Amino acid sequence: MAEAFVSAVVGVVASVAVEKINQTRKLVDESPEPDLVSWSALISGYAQNGFARDAIWAFHEMHLLGLKCNEFTFPSVLKACAFTKDLELGRQVHGIVVVNGFESDEYVGNSLVVLYSKCGKYGDSRRLFEDIPERSVVSWNALFCCYVQSDYFGEAVELFREMVLSGIRPNEFSLSSMINACTGLEDSGEGRKIHGFLIKLGYDSDPFSKNALVDMYAKIGNLEDAVVVFEEIREPDIVSWNALIAGCVLHDKHDSALEFFGQMRLSGTHSNMFTLSSALKACAGIGLKELGRQLHCNLIKLNVGSDPFVHVGLIDMYSKSGLMNDARMVFNLMPDKDLIAWNAFISAHSQNGEDMEALLLFPLMHEAGVGFNQTTLSTVLKSVASLQVNYVCKQIHALSAKSGFESDRYVVNSLIDAYGKCALLEDATRIFRECLIVDLVGFTSMITAYSQSGQGEEALKLYVEMLDRGIEPDPYVCSSLLNACANLSAYEQGKQVHVHVLKHGFMYDNFAGNSLVNMYAKCGSIDDAGRAFSSIPERGIVSWSAMIGGLAQHGHGKEALRVFNQMLKYGVSPNQITLVSVLCACNHAGLVTEAQKYFRSMKELFGFERMQEHYACMIDLLGRAGRLDEAMELVNTMPFQADGSVWGALLGAARIHKNVEIGQRAAEMLLILEPEKSGTHVLLANIYASVGMWNNVAKMRRLMKDCNVKKEPGVSWIEVKDKIYTFIAGDRSHVRSEEIYAKLDELSERLNKAGYIPKVELDLHDVERDEKEKLLYHHSEKLAVAFGLIATPAGAPIRVKKNLRVCMDCHTAFKFISKIVSREIILRDINRYHHFKDGSCSCGDYW
């Protein structure tokens, strides 16, 4: 009787809170002969409260006493083995189960199924499940619950279907597991079916199921359905609110998240750490600094200030709000900085453009003995890419290889990106080709590297290879491709990429839309750029700037200003780049008064100071307009030292107006600032040649030779039938060279009859006039145009790109050619676009 009483007391005590476990043990120890019921109760108490090792030790003690387990003891022992993932001990207990004949017991069988699943032995688990003679819903729940916890969501859903087909009615626990599986699969269709089961079986009023549904719909992104289910809950608890708020944050609906957060507080539900963490992310997403600080205060009141999870959230919020001093304070006050905290702080610096600080933190992190992971390396490589520090990139690569992260997908992609941006294309290509499994991000990084290095053709080839591998594109890879086409002026190939953008529904994406505007503008089709601009659903400052810049480059100054004013009416604030485009528009159209208005009132109207680029545009504009004294005065009154762009603009203006004095002054400064550039010598020589100072021209040529300065060769490109053809001056390497030069000879006769006179004074070679005329005729852009005339259909526009400024002779010749052959010639040089049509140019000879 006494023993029965003790056993009963043990059973009660063992089921209560964790602090009672020691008391339970004491009762067993004080019992003269504790029986099987007492030991079973103790083992169960340990197992239920997470003391798995103690449960296993108690089982060992009981076994030494010669007591045999029953169908109530085994499940608790097996649960402890599963908790510790001690498969070896679990197999020993399994052997005892078989010896004692309990393998056919449903509860023991279920525990064995869970044990083998938790230890990763899914085949053994499934066989044991099949061996259970009469499987109830509990048995099925045990199996697919383990599958869900191990992220085998698809397998779990298949098991659920099998269970339903076998005639077993699911219960609320089955459905809860399936909701979690659908969440993992991000399968809203299957999720709705499970929701239907809940309603059909009468579990839709269960608060746990409701919360699981809210969580599922919110995480999948069906926020409207999440709200509908949420509103059906009579009294939403903190779990309900957290699921809804976290789902909004996950899908960047930060305003909605904070709105629900406000409603929760009005309802009287108290926030917890997870609520405030989600709210912090929402504040970071939309830059609500003051609300973020208030939430920080609330966290302090909750006395969770030392929680590392909270600290990381605060670092993220402050850094994304641009408050790096506050983020630094939170980091410095952390008592124990773990790997996640260091990663968050390094990432904070990187995201705020403080790349050197991010790099300097990496060795400090190592000194602190924290170690690093693939997230650390990827973040540091991002800063390496921004700073373009080649030697550091190689060091991080070596460290990645040494620490075993070289095969990690994220690190590999970051290395490709970093090497690409450091202009180490061979290294980037080698890593890309050595990678066993390359994903979309890897292809995007490599395509971007090719595009940024001017190897657009390689970028396009790689895109074709990506499609052949069955990898679907995303807006980012399409954007990189469009940039490659823009750099090549590959109009036809750009149109093909546009088709992919439409096919995959990426026109909604601003990233891809902006790249389309840029591509068409740089390929010479400003009308297509305008249509692409109009199709962007939500035009931001990048979209407007791309369109304004495109119009400016094509010489449509007044239209560019009209679009700029339209942007202001829509409430979009310009940035400094937009104003550069506006001033360029005024420059290319000769709109001096309008340019001066924007330049002088930039601070008052738009709130930012003028940069070097703004001064360079204004000086170029004044210089081209012949107001060289004003341009020089602006140079002398600049609030900072003039850079190469400013002096280059002044030198260009001096060349146009044959002003030797200002030309010499600008050239002197450029030779100090940019001694490696040959353009300075050439432009100054042109100024001397234009006023007949041939001795000075000869001196400049000798200076270039003595200083080993080589004139950058003119290169022109033309796209014909999806292929890019390259020409240099006097080039005879093309397979159709004879036809090209025959076409030039034909054009020469027709040009002479039309009144064209070659501008031989522009050629600095010390040769006879006839030879100079021949050299002018064989300029790279003329060769490209001649090829376009013989290789494209009659009447089709000819699109040519040149790496340098088009020379005055070619500019004059193309005006004549466009009228003679009735073709539009669209030439993109280093400064702008020229549309030659019916004997005139869109620039109005102002370039």
mmCIF file of C-alpha atoms in Angstrom, residues 47 84 110 133 157 172 239 248 262 275 285 348 385 396 402 409 441 513 519 523 555 563 585 633 638 744 775 783 785:
data_model
loop_
_atom_site.group_PDB
_atom_site.id
_atom_site.type_symbol
_atom_site.label_atom_id
_atom_site.label_comp_id
_atom_site.label_asym_id
_atom_site.label_seq_id
_atom_site.Cartn_x
_atom_site.Cartn_y
_atom_site.Cartn_z
ATOM 1 C CA ALA A 47 12.165 12.851 -20.562
ATOM 2 C CA THR A 84 20.250 13.183 -27.545
ATOM 3 C CA ASN A 110 5.851 5.072 -32.639
ATOM 4 C CA PRO A 133 0.323 -3.988 -37.110
ATOM 5 C CA VAL A 157 2.782 15.778 -47.685
ATOM 6 C CA GLU A 172 -5.578 18.615 -35.371
ATOM 7 C CA VAL A 239 1.585 34.144 -31.137
ATOM 8 C CA CYS A 248 4.545 41.347 -43.257
ATOM 9 C CA GLY A 262 -0.048 49.486 -33.346
ATOM 10 C CA THR A 275 7.297 41.147 -31.573
ATOM 11 C CA GLY A 285 12.999 48.795 -43.743
ATOM 12 C CA ALA A 348 26.246 47.170 -41.171
ATOM 13 C CA ALA A 385 34.759 44.278 -54.384
ATOM 14 C CA ILE A 396 40.470 36.111 -48.562
ATOM 15 C CA LYS A 402 42.409 26.908 -46.104
ATOM 16 C CA ARG A 409 28.175 28.249 -52.915
ATOM 17 C CA VAL A 441 23.797 33.802 -58.734
ATOM 18 C CA GLY A 513 13.038 48.186 -66.456
ATOM 19 C CA MET A 519 20.185 49.837 -73.027
ATOM 20 C CA CYS A 523 22.023 51.615 -78.478
ATOM 21 C CA GLY A 555 20.777 65.933 -77.860
ATOM 22 C CA VAL A 563 10.740 65.073 -68.404
ATOM 23 C CA ALA A 585 20.976 68.124 -71.461
ATOM 24 C CA GLU A 633 36.409 82.315 -63.682
ATOM 25 C CA MET A 638 35.413 76.485 -57.314
ATOM 26 C CA LEU A 744 34.622 53.752 -99.443
ATOM 27 C CA LEU A 775 44.136 58.328 -93.819
ATOM 28 C CA LEU A 783 35.046 51.555 -92.119
ATOM 29 C CA VAL A 785 29.654 52.614 -91.700
#
